């Protein structure tokens, strides 16, 4: 049986790691490349704020070829889609047929991804789709994965929260309005060890930084547009050893 040649949209966090784990167990798919978007101004993973050096150490430990999509600091949707399309066309020319994601339940985001991929006759794959997020986090820990919180929305958390390594007690201590996997963007993580890695990724904890951004708005045509409202994010800088 021929496997579907698949690229995985790798964020560096726990949901990506668990989704990739499940995809690697599935004999229908062959994961032949990882794709990650990078803020080229800071040389860090988009949204997560993880240093590129740690991302490279992480993908090296996964032993899967990896590519970066470099984006400007505040890309417009037109620029974002142009950059993504360039990479997708390259992958399509290399006989990739499927694109995998770690998304769990955000319907609008999935609809956007599916619409964009359909333009190139590519099929999307969501190994974690509609699964209970508390169960997913428990499964993640039971499998031996390890992850640390690298950024968090200041609406729910203060600076003490970032830099925390997630354990079983983590779930019980979350505010009720926060999803256990942070699927609504409440927090993001860096996965540094687990069954899919050939070795743990070493790092030390650096400084914690607070930044403010325009609040995203969604509509039928775009993933996000900026409004006048702001939201704050705490980041914990991780330093390669």
Short mmCIF file of N, CA, C and O in Angstrom, two decimals, residues 30-160:
data_model
loop_
_atom_site.label_atom_id
_atom_site.label_comp_id
_atom_site.label_asym_id
_atom_site.label_seq_id
_atom_site.Cartn_x
_atom_site.Cartn_y
_atom_site.Cartn_z
N UNK A 30 3.02 9.05 5.31
CA UNK A 30 4.46 9.15 5.44
C UNK A 30 4.81 10.62 5.65
O UNK A 30 4.62 11.45 4.75
N UNK A 31 5.26 10.97 6.86
CA UNK A 31 5.58 12.36 7.17
C UNK A 31 7.01 12.64 6.71
O UNK A 31 7.97 12.19 7.33
N UNK A 32 7.15 13.40 5.64
CA UNK A 32 8.44 13.59 5.00
C UNK A 32 9.01 14.99 5.15
O UNK A 32 10.13 15.26 4.71
N UNK A 33 8.23 15.89 5.74
CA UNK A 33 8.77 17.24 5.97
C UNK A 33 7.96 17.95 7.04
O UNK A 33 6.74 17.75 7.16
N UNK A 34 8.66 18.79 7.82
CA UNK A 34 8.04 19.67 8.81
C UNK A 34 8.15 21.11 8.31
O UNK A 34 9.21 21.51 7.80
N UNK A 35 7.08 21.87 8.48
CA UNK A 35 7.06 23.27 8.05
C UNK A 35 6.72 24.14 9.26
O UNK A 35 5.75 23.88 9.96
N UNK A 36 7.52 25.18 9.50
CA UNK A 36 7.28 26.09 10.63
C UNK A 36 7.41 27.53 10.17
O UNK A 36 8.33 27.87 9.43
N UNK A 37 6.47 28.38 10.60
CA UNK A 37 6.57 29.81 10.29
C UNK A 37 7.43 30.51 11.35
O UNK A 37 7.31 30.25 12.54
N UNK A 38 8.27 31.42 10.87
CA UNK A 38 9.23 32.13 11.71
C UNK A 38 9.04 33.63 11.56
O UNK A 38 8.84 34.14 10.44
N UNK A 39 9.07 34.34 12.67
CA UNK A 39 9.12 35.80 12.64
C UNK A 39 10.57 36.18 12.29
O UNK A 39 11.47 36.03 13.11
N UNK A 40 10.79 36.63 11.07
CA UNK A 40 12.15 36.87 10.60
C UNK A 40 12.81 38.06 11.30
O UNK A 40 14.03 38.16 11.34
N UNK A 41 12.00 38.97 11.86
CA UNK A 41 12.56 40.12 12.57
C UNK A 41 13.26 39.68 13.86
O UNK A 41 14.35 40.17 14.18
N UNK A 42 12.65 38.73 14.57
CA UNK A 42 13.21 38.26 15.84
C UNK A 42 13.89 36.89 15.72
O UNK A 42 14.51 36.43 16.69
N UNK A 43 13.75 36.23 14.56
CA UNK A 43 14.27 34.87 14.39
C UNK A 43 13.68 33.92 15.44
O UNK A 43 14.40 33.15 16.07
N UNK A 44 12.37 33.99 15.58
CA UNK A 44 11.66 33.17 16.55
C UNK A 44 10.41 32.57 15.91
O UNK A 44 9.86 33.12 14.96
N UNK A 45 9.95 31.46 16.48
CA UNK A 45 8.74 30.79 15.98
C UNK A 45 7.54 31.72 16.15
O UNK A 45 7.35 32.33 17.21
N UNK A 46 6.74 31.85 15.09
CA UNK A 46 5.56 32.70 15.14
C UNK A 46 4.65 32.28 16.30
O UNK A 46 4.46 31.10 16.54
N UNK A 47 4.08 33.26 16.98
CA UNK A 47 3.18 33.06 18.11
C UNK A 47 3.90 32.57 19.37
O UNK A 47 3.71 33.12 20.45
N UNK A 48 4.74 31.57 19.27
CA UNK A 48 5.37 30.96 20.44
C UNK A 48 6.55 31.77 20.97
O UNK A 48 6.83 31.74 22.16
N UNK A 49 7.25 32.47 20.09
CA UNK A 49 8.40 33.24 20.53
C UNK A 49 9.64 32.41 20.83
O UNK A 49 10.58 32.89 21.46
N UNK A 50 9.67 31.17 20.36
CA UNK A 50 10.80 30.28 20.61
C UNK A 50 11.95 30.62 19.67
O UNK A 50 11.74 30.86 18.48
N UNK A 51 13.17 30.63 20.21
CA UNK A 51 14.34 30.92 19.38
C UNK A 51 14.50 29.89 18.27
O UNK A 51 14.29 28.70 18.48
N UNK A 52 14.93 30.36 17.10
CA UNK A 52 15.10 29.47 15.95
C UNK A 52 16.11 28.37 16.24
O UNK A 52 15.95 27.23 15.78
N UNK A 53 17.13 28.67 17.04
CA UNK A 53 18.14 27.66 17.36
C UNK A 53 17.54 26.46 18.08
O UNK A 53 17.92 25.31 17.83
N UNK A 54 16.57 26.73 18.97
CA UNK A 54 15.93 25.63 19.69
C UNK A 54 14.97 24.87 18.79
O UNK A 54 14.83 23.65 18.91
N UNK A 55 14.31 25.57 17.89
CA UNK A 55 13.45 24.89 16.92
C UNK A 55 14.28 23.93 16.07
O UNK A 55 13.88 22.78 15.85
N UNK A 56 15.43 24.37 15.61
CA UNK A 56 16.29 23.52 14.78
C UNK A 56 16.78 22.31 15.57
O UNK A 56 16.79 21.18 15.07
N UNK A 57 17.16 22.54 16.84
CA UNK A 57 17.58 21.41 17.69
C UNK A 57 16.43 20.43 17.86
O UNK A 57 16.64 19.20 17.88
N UNK A 58 15.22 20.95 17.97
CA UNK A 58 14.04 20.11 18.15
C UNK A 58 13.75 19.28 16.89
O UNK A 58 13.53 18.06 16.98
N UNK A 59 13.75 19.92 15.73
CA UNK A 59 13.46 19.17 14.50
C UNK A 59 14.59 18.20 14.17
O UNK A 59 14.34 17.13 13.61
N UNK A 60 15.82 18.55 14.54
CA UNK A 60 16.92 17.59 14.36
C UNK A 60 16.68 16.33 15.20
O UNK A 60 16.94 15.21 14.75
N UNK A 61 16.15 16.53 16.41
CA UNK A 61 15.87 15.40 17.30
C UNK A 61 14.70 14.56 16.79
O UNK A 61 14.57 13.39 17.14
N UNK A 62 13.85 15.14 15.95
CA UNK A 62 12.76 14.40 15.35
C UNK A 62 13.22 13.60 14.14
O UNK A 62 12.54 12.67 13.70
N UNK A 63 14.36 14.00 13.59
CA UNK A 63 14.96 13.28 12.46
C UNK A 63 14.03 13.27 11.24
O UNK A 63 13.93 12.27 10.52
N UNK A 64 13.35 14.42 11.03
CA UNK A 64 12.50 14.61 9.86
C UNK A 64 12.97 15.90 9.18
O UNK A 64 13.18 16.90 9.88
N UNK A 65 13.15 15.92 7.88
CA UNK A 65 13.55 17.16 7.21
C UNK A 65 12.61 18.31 7.56
O UNK A 65 11.39 18.12 7.64
N UNK A 66 13.17 19.49 7.76
CA UNK A 66 12.36 20.63 8.20
C UNK A 66 12.69 21.87 7.37
O UNK A 66 13.83 22.07 6.96
N UNK A 67 11.66 22.68 7.14
CA UNK A 67 11.82 23.93 6.40
C UNK A 67 11.15 25.07 7.17
O UNK A 67 10.21 24.84 7.94
N UNK A 68 11.64 26.28 6.94
CA UNK A 68 11.11 27.46 7.60
C UNK A 68 10.41 28.37 6.59
O UNK A 68 10.87 28.52 5.46
N UNK A 69 9.30 28.96 7.02
CA UNK A 69 8.65 30.01 6.26
C UNK A 69 8.91 31.32 7.01
O UNK A 69 8.39 31.50 8.11
N UNK A 70 9.73 32.18 6.45
CA UNK A 70 10.10 33.43 7.13
C UNK A 70 9.10 34.52 6.81
O UNK A 70 8.87 34.86 5.65
N UNK A 71 8.48 35.05 7.86
CA UNK A 71 7.48 36.10 7.73
C UNK A 71 7.98 37.39 8.37
O UNK A 71 8.75 37.34 9.33
N UNK A 72 7.54 38.56 7.86
CA UNK A 72 7.88 39.81 8.55
C UNK A 72 7.20 39.88 9.90
O UNK A 72 6.33 39.05 10.22
N UNK A 73 7.55 40.88 10.70
CA UNK A 73 7.06 40.96 12.07
C UNK A 73 5.54 41.01 12.13
O UNK A 73 4.91 40.32 12.93
N UNK A 74 4.91 41.83 11.32
CA UNK A 74 3.45 41.94 11.30
C UNK A 74 2.96 41.76 9.87
O UNK A 74 2.62 42.72 9.19
N UNK A 75 2.91 40.52 9.37
CA UNK A 75 2.55 40.31 7.97
C UNK A 75 1.07 40.57 7.71
O UNK A 75 0.22 40.26 8.54
N UNK A 76 0.77 41.16 6.56
CA UNK A 76 -0.62 41.26 6.13
C UNK A 76 -1.09 39.87 5.71
O UNK A 76 -0.27 38.96 5.49
N UNK A 77 -2.40 39.70 5.58
CA UNK A 77 -2.90 38.41 5.12
C UNK A 77 -2.40 38.10 3.72
O UNK A 77 -2.13 36.94 3.38
N UNK A 78 -2.26 39.14 2.88
CA UNK A 78 -1.79 38.93 1.51
C UNK A 78 -0.36 38.38 1.51
O UNK A 78 -0.05 37.43 0.77
N UNK A 79 0.50 38.96 2.34
CA UNK A 79 1.88 38.48 2.41
C UNK A 79 1.94 37.09 3.02
O UNK A 79 2.65 36.21 2.53
N UNK A 80 1.16 36.87 4.08
CA UNK A 80 1.12 35.56 4.72
C UNK A 80 0.72 34.48 3.71
O UNK A 80 1.39 33.45 3.57
N UNK A 81 -0.36 34.73 2.98
CA UNK A 81 -0.85 33.73 2.04
C UNK A 81 0.12 33.53 0.88
O UNK A 81 0.29 32.41 0.37
N UNK A 82 0.79 34.60 0.45
CA UNK A 82 1.77 34.48 -0.61
C UNK A 82 2.93 33.57 -0.20
O UNK A 82 3.34 32.68 -0.95
N UNK A 83 3.44 33.80 1.01
CA UNK A 83 4.57 32.99 1.51
C UNK A 83 4.18 31.53 1.67
O UNK A 83 4.94 30.62 1.32
N UNK A 84 3.00 31.30 2.22
CA UNK A 84 2.53 29.93 2.40
C UNK A 84 2.34 29.24 1.06
O UNK A 84 2.76 28.09 0.85
N UNK A 85 1.74 29.96 0.11
CA UNK A 85 1.48 29.38 -1.21
C UNK A 85 2.77 28.99 -1.92
O UNK A 85 2.83 27.94 -2.57
N UNK A 86 3.80 29.81 -1.79
CA UNK A 86 5.09 29.50 -2.41
C UNK A 86 5.62 28.15 -1.92
O UNK A 86 6.10 27.33 -2.71
N UNK A 87 5.52 27.94 -0.61
CA UNK A 87 6.00 26.68 -0.04
C UNK A 87 5.11 25.51 -0.44
O UNK A 87 5.59 24.42 -0.78
N UNK A 88 3.81 25.73 -0.42
CA UNK A 88 2.87 24.66 -0.78
C UNK A 88 3.08 24.23 -2.23
O UNK A 88 3.06 23.03 -2.55
N UNK A 89 3.31 25.17 -3.12
CA UNK A 89 3.56 24.83 -4.53
C UNK A 89 4.83 24.02 -4.68
O UNK A 89 4.89 23.07 -5.48
N UNK A 90 5.84 24.37 -3.91
CA UNK A 90 7.09 23.60 -3.94
C UNK A 90 6.86 22.17 -3.44
O UNK A 90 7.33 21.20 -4.05
N UNK A 91 6.09 22.03 -2.37
CA UNK A 91 5.80 20.71 -1.83
C UNK A 91 4.94 19.89 -2.79
O UNK A 91 5.17 18.70 -2.99
N UNK A 92 3.96 20.55 -3.40
CA UNK A 92 3.11 19.86 -4.36
C UNK A 92 3.92 19.34 -5.54
O UNK A 92 3.70 18.23 -6.03
N UNK A 93 4.89 20.13 -6.00
CA UNK A 93 5.75 19.70 -7.11
C UNK A 93 6.63 18.52 -6.72
O UNK A 93 7.13 17.80 -7.58
N UNK A 94 6.80 18.34 -5.40
CA UNK A 94 7.59 17.22 -4.89
C UNK A 94 6.69 16.05 -4.50
O UNK A 94 7.06 15.21 -3.69
N UNK A 95 5.46 16.08 -5.02
CA UNK A 95 4.50 14.96 -4.88
C UNK A 95 3.89 14.81 -3.48
O UNK A 95 3.40 13.73 -3.14
N UNK A 96 3.91 15.87 -2.69
CA UNK A 96 3.15 15.84 -1.43
C UNK A 96 1.67 15.96 -1.76
O UNK A 96 1.27 16.73 -2.63
N UNK A 97 0.84 15.19 -1.05
CA UNK A 97 -0.60 15.20 -1.29
C UNK A 97 -1.42 15.61 -0.06
O UNK A 97 -2.59 15.95 -0.20
N UNK A 98 -0.79 15.57 1.13
CA UNK A 98 -1.51 15.84 2.37
C UNK A 98 -0.74 16.82 3.26
O UNK A 98 0.50 16.85 3.24
N UNK A 99 -1.49 17.58 4.03
CA UNK A 99 -0.93 18.56 4.96
C UNK A 99 -1.56 18.35 6.33
O UNK A 99 -2.78 18.36 6.46
N UNK A 100 -0.73 18.14 7.36
CA UNK A 100 -1.25 17.79 8.69
C UNK A 100 -1.09 18.93 9.69
O UNK A 100 -0.12 19.70 9.63
N UNK A 101 -2.03 19.00 10.63
CA UNK A 101 -2.08 20.06 11.64
C UNK A 101 -2.38 19.48 13.02
O UNK A 101 -2.99 18.42 13.12
N UNK A 102 -2.03 20.23 14.05
CA UNK A 102 -2.32 19.83 15.42
C UNK A 102 -3.57 20.47 15.99
O UNK A 102 -3.81 20.39 17.21
N UNK A 103 -4.39 21.10 15.15
CA UNK A 103 -5.61 21.76 15.62
C UNK A 103 -6.57 20.74 16.23
O UNK A 103 -6.61 19.58 15.83
N UNK A 104 -7.38 21.25 17.19
CA UNK A 104 -8.27 20.34 17.92
C UNK A 104 -9.75 20.66 17.70
O UNK A 104 -10.54 19.76 17.39
N UNK A 105 -10.16 21.93 17.83
CA UNK A 105 -11.59 22.18 17.67
C UNK A 105 -11.95 23.55 17.09
O UNK A 105 -13.12 23.91 17.04
N UNK A 106 -11.00 24.33 16.61
CA UNK A 106 -11.32 25.65 16.08
C UNK A 106 -11.85 25.53 14.64
O UNK A 106 -11.11 25.40 13.68
N UNK A 107 -13.17 25.57 14.53
CA UNK A 107 -13.83 25.32 13.24
C UNK A 107 -13.46 26.35 12.17
O UNK A 107 -13.22 25.99 11.01
N UNK A 108 -13.41 27.64 12.54
CA UNK A 108 -13.10 28.68 11.56
C UNK A 108 -11.69 28.51 11.00
O UNK A 108 -11.46 28.70 9.81
N UNK A 109 -10.76 28.18 11.88
CA UNK A 109 -9.38 28.00 11.44
C UNK A 109 -9.27 26.80 10.50
O UNK A 109 -8.59 26.86 9.47
N UNK A 110 -9.94 25.71 10.86
CA UNK A 110 -9.91 24.53 9.99
C UNK A 110 -10.52 24.85 8.62
O UNK A 110 -10.00 24.44 7.58
N UNK A 111 -11.64 25.56 8.63
CA UNK A 111 -12.30 25.90 7.37
C UNK A 111 -11.38 26.73 6.48
O UNK A 111 -11.31 26.53 5.26
N UNK A 112 -10.66 27.66 7.10
CA UNK A 112 -9.70 28.48 6.34
C UNK A 112 -8.58 27.61 5.76
O UNK A 112 -8.24 27.72 4.58
N UNK A 113 -8.00 26.75 6.59
CA UNK A 113 -6.92 25.88 6.12
C UNK A 113 -7.41 25.00 4.97
O UNK A 113 -6.74 24.86 3.94
N UNK A 114 -8.57 24.38 5.16
CA UNK A 114 -9.10 23.48 4.14
C UNK A 114 -9.35 24.21 2.82
O UNK A 114 -9.07 23.68 1.73
N UNK A 115 -9.87 25.42 2.93
CA UNK A 115 -10.17 26.21 1.73
C UNK A 115 -8.89 26.54 0.97
O UNK A 115 -8.83 26.41 -0.26
N UNK A 116 -7.84 26.96 1.69
CA UNK A 116 -6.58 27.31 1.04
C UNK A 116 -5.92 26.09 0.41
O UNK A 116 -5.38 26.16 -0.70
N UNK A 117 -5.94 24.96 1.10
CA UNK A 117 -5.31 23.75 0.58
C UNK A 117 -6.07 23.18 -0.62
O UNK A 117 -5.48 22.64 -1.55
N UNK A 118 -7.39 23.33 -0.58
CA UNK A 118 -8.21 22.82 -1.69
C UNK A 118 -7.85 23.51 -3.00
O UNK A 118 -7.97 22.91 -4.08
N UNK A 119 -7.41 24.75 -2.92
CA UNK A 119 -7.01 25.48 -4.12
C UNK A 119 -5.85 24.78 -4.83
O UNK A 119 -5.67 24.93 -6.03
N UNK A 120 -5.05 24.05 -4.04
CA UNK A 120 -3.89 23.35 -4.60
C UNK A 120 -4.14 21.84 -4.69
O UNK A 120 -3.20 21.07 -4.92
N UNK A 121 -5.39 21.44 -4.50
CA UNK A 121 -5.77 20.01 -4.54
C UNK A 121 -4.99 19.18 -3.51
O UNK A 121 -4.63 18.03 -3.78
N UNK A 122 -4.75 19.77 -2.35
CA UNK A 122 -4.12 19.06 -1.24
C UNK A 122 -5.18 18.74 -0.18
O UNK A 122 -6.15 19.48 -0.02
N UNK A 123 -4.98 17.66 0.53
CA UNK A 123 -5.92 17.21 1.56
C UNK A 123 -5.34 17.48 2.94
O UNK A 123 -4.17 17.22 3.19
N UNK A 124 -6.16 18.00 3.84
CA UNK A 124 -5.71 18.29 5.20
C UNK A 124 -6.00 17.12 6.13
O UNK A 124 -6.95 16.36 5.93
N UNK A 125 -5.15 16.99 7.16
CA UNK A 125 -5.26 15.90 8.14
C UNK A 125 -5.17 16.50 9.53
O UNK A 125 -4.27 17.32 9.81
N UNK A 126 -6.08 16.08 10.43
CA UNK A 126 -6.11 16.60 11.80
C UNK A 126 -6.18 15.42 12.77
O UNK A 126 -7.28 15.01 13.17
N UNK A 127 -5.06 14.88 13.19
CA UNK A 127 -5.06 13.68 14.04
C UNK A 127 -5.74 13.85 15.39
O UNK A 127 -6.18 12.86 15.99
N UNK A 128 -5.85 15.09 15.90
CA UNK A 128 -6.43 15.31 17.23
C UNK A 128 -7.86 15.86 17.18
O UNK A 128 -8.43 16.16 18.23
N UNK A 129 -8.43 15.98 16.00
CA UNK A 129 -9.66 16.73 15.83
C UNK A 129 -10.81 16.21 16.69
O UNK A 129 -11.11 15.02 16.72
N UNK A 130 -11.42 17.16 17.42
CA UNK A 130 -12.60 16.93 18.25
C UNK A 130 -12.38 16.00 19.44
O UNK A 130 -13.34 15.55 20.06
N UNK A 131 -11.13 15.73 19.77
CA UNK A 131 -10.88 14.93 20.96
C UNK A 131 -10.94 15.82 22.21
O UNK A 131 -10.67 17.03 22.15
N UNK A 132 -11.29 15.24 23.33
CA UNK A 132 -11.37 15.97 24.59
C UNK A 132 -9.99 16.48 24.97
O UNK A 132 -9.03 15.70 25.03
N UNK A 133 -9.88 17.78 25.23
CA UNK A 133 -8.54 18.37 25.43
C UNK A 133 -7.91 17.97 26.77
O UNK A 133 -6.69 17.86 26.86
N UNK A 134 -8.73 17.74 27.78
CA UNK A 134 -8.18 17.26 29.04
C UNK A 134 -7.61 15.85 28.86
O UNK A 134 -6.51 15.54 29.36
N UNK A 135 -8.33 15.01 28.14
CA UNK A 135 -7.84 13.65 27.86
C UNK A 135 -6.57 13.69 27.01
O UNK A 135 -5.65 12.89 27.22
N UNK A 136 -6.51 14.62 26.07
CA UNK A 136 -5.32 14.75 25.23
C UNK A 136 -4.09 15.12 26.04
O UNK A 136 -3.01 14.55 25.85
N UNK A 137 -4.26 16.05 26.97
CA UNK A 137 -3.12 16.47 27.78
C UNK A 137 -2.66 15.33 28.69
O UNK A 137 -1.45 15.12 28.87
N UNK A 138 -3.60 14.60 29.26
CA UNK A 138 -3.23 13.44 30.08
C UNK A 138 -2.52 12.37 29.25
O UNK A 138 -1.53 11.78 29.70
N UNK A 139 -3.00 12.14 28.04
CA UNK A 139 -2.35 11.17 27.16
C UNK A 139 -0.93 11.63 26.83
O UNK A 139 0.01 10.82 26.83
N UNK A 140 -0.78 12.89 26.52
CA UNK A 140 0.52 13.48 26.22
C UNK A 140 1.53 13.20 27.34
O UNK A 140 2.65 12.74 27.09
N UNK A 141 1.11 13.43 28.57
CA UNK A 141 2.00 13.20 29.71
C UNK A 141 2.23 11.71 29.95
O UNK A 141 3.36 11.29 30.25
N UNK A 142 1.20 10.90 29.79
CA UNK A 142 1.33 9.46 30.01
C UNK A 142 2.29 8.83 29.00
O UNK A 142 2.97 7.84 29.32
N UNK A 143 2.38 9.39 27.80
CA UNK A 143 3.28 8.87 26.78
C UNK A 143 4.74 9.24 27.05
O UNK A 143 5.63 8.71 26.39
N UNK A 144 4.95 10.14 28.01
CA UNK A 144 6.32 10.52 28.35
C UNK A 144 6.79 11.81 27.71
O UNK A 144 7.99 12.15 27.78
N UNK A 145 5.89 12.55 27.09
CA UNK A 145 6.26 13.85 26.53
C UNK A 145 6.52 14.85 27.67
O UNK A 145 5.91 14.76 28.73
N UNK A 146 7.39 15.82 27.40
CA UNK A 146 7.66 16.89 28.34
C UNK A 146 7.59 18.22 27.60
O UNK A 146 8.08 18.35 26.49
N UNK A 147 6.96 19.20 28.25
CA UNK A 147 6.77 20.49 27.59
C UNK A 147 6.78 21.61 28.62
O UNK A 147 6.42 21.41 29.79
N UNK A 148 7.20 22.79 28.17
CA UNK A 148 7.30 23.96 29.05
C UNK A 148 6.52 25.11 28.42
O UNK A 148 6.49 25.25 27.19
N UNK A 149 5.88 25.92 29.25
CA UNK A 149 5.08 27.04 28.76
C UNK A 149 6.01 28.20 28.38
O UNK A 149 6.78 28.68 29.21
N UNK A 150 5.92 28.63 27.11
CA UNK A 150 6.80 29.69 26.62
C UNK A 150 6.10 31.03 26.50
O UNK A 150 6.75 32.07 26.49
N UNK A 151 4.77 31.03 26.41
CA UNK A 151 4.06 32.30 26.38
C UNK A 151 2.62 32.09 26.84
O UNK A 151 2.08 30.98 26.76
N UNK A 152 2.01 33.16 27.35
CA UNK A 152 0.65 33.05 27.89
C UNK A 152 -0.05 34.40 27.83
O UNK A 152 0.58 35.45 28.00
N UNK A 153 -1.34 34.36 27.59
CA UNK A 153 -2.18 35.55 27.54
C UNK A 153 -2.30 36.14 28.94
O UNK A 153 -2.72 35.45 29.88
N UNK A 154 -1.97 37.43 29.08
CA UNK A 154 -1.99 38.07 30.39
C UNK A 154 -3.40 38.25 30.94
O UNK A 154 -3.58 38.57 32.12
N UNK A 155 -4.42 38.02 30.12
CA UNK A 155 -5.80 38.07 30.61
C UNK A 155 -6.04 36.97 31.64
O UNK A 155 -6.85 37.12 32.57
N UNK A 156 -5.31 35.85 31.50
CA UNK A 156 -5.52 34.70 32.37
C UNK A 156 -4.34 34.42 33.31
O UNK A 156 -4.52 33.78 34.35
N UNK A 157 -3.13 34.86 32.92
CA UNK A 157 -1.93 34.45 33.65
C UNK A 157 -0.96 35.60 33.86
O UNK A 157 -0.94 36.56 33.08
N UNK A 158 -0.14 35.47 34.93
CA UNK A 158 0.92 36.45 35.15
C UNK A 158 2.26 35.83 34.76
O UNK A 158 2.33 34.71 34.26
N UNK A 159 3.33 36.56 35.02
CA UNK A 159 4.65 36.11 34.56
C UNK A 159 5.12 34.82 35.25
O UNK A 159 5.95 34.09 34.71
N UNK A 160 4.56 34.49 36.40
CA UNK A 160 4.96 33.26 37.09
C UNK A 160 4.53 32.00 36.33
O UNK A 160 5.10 30.93 36.50
#
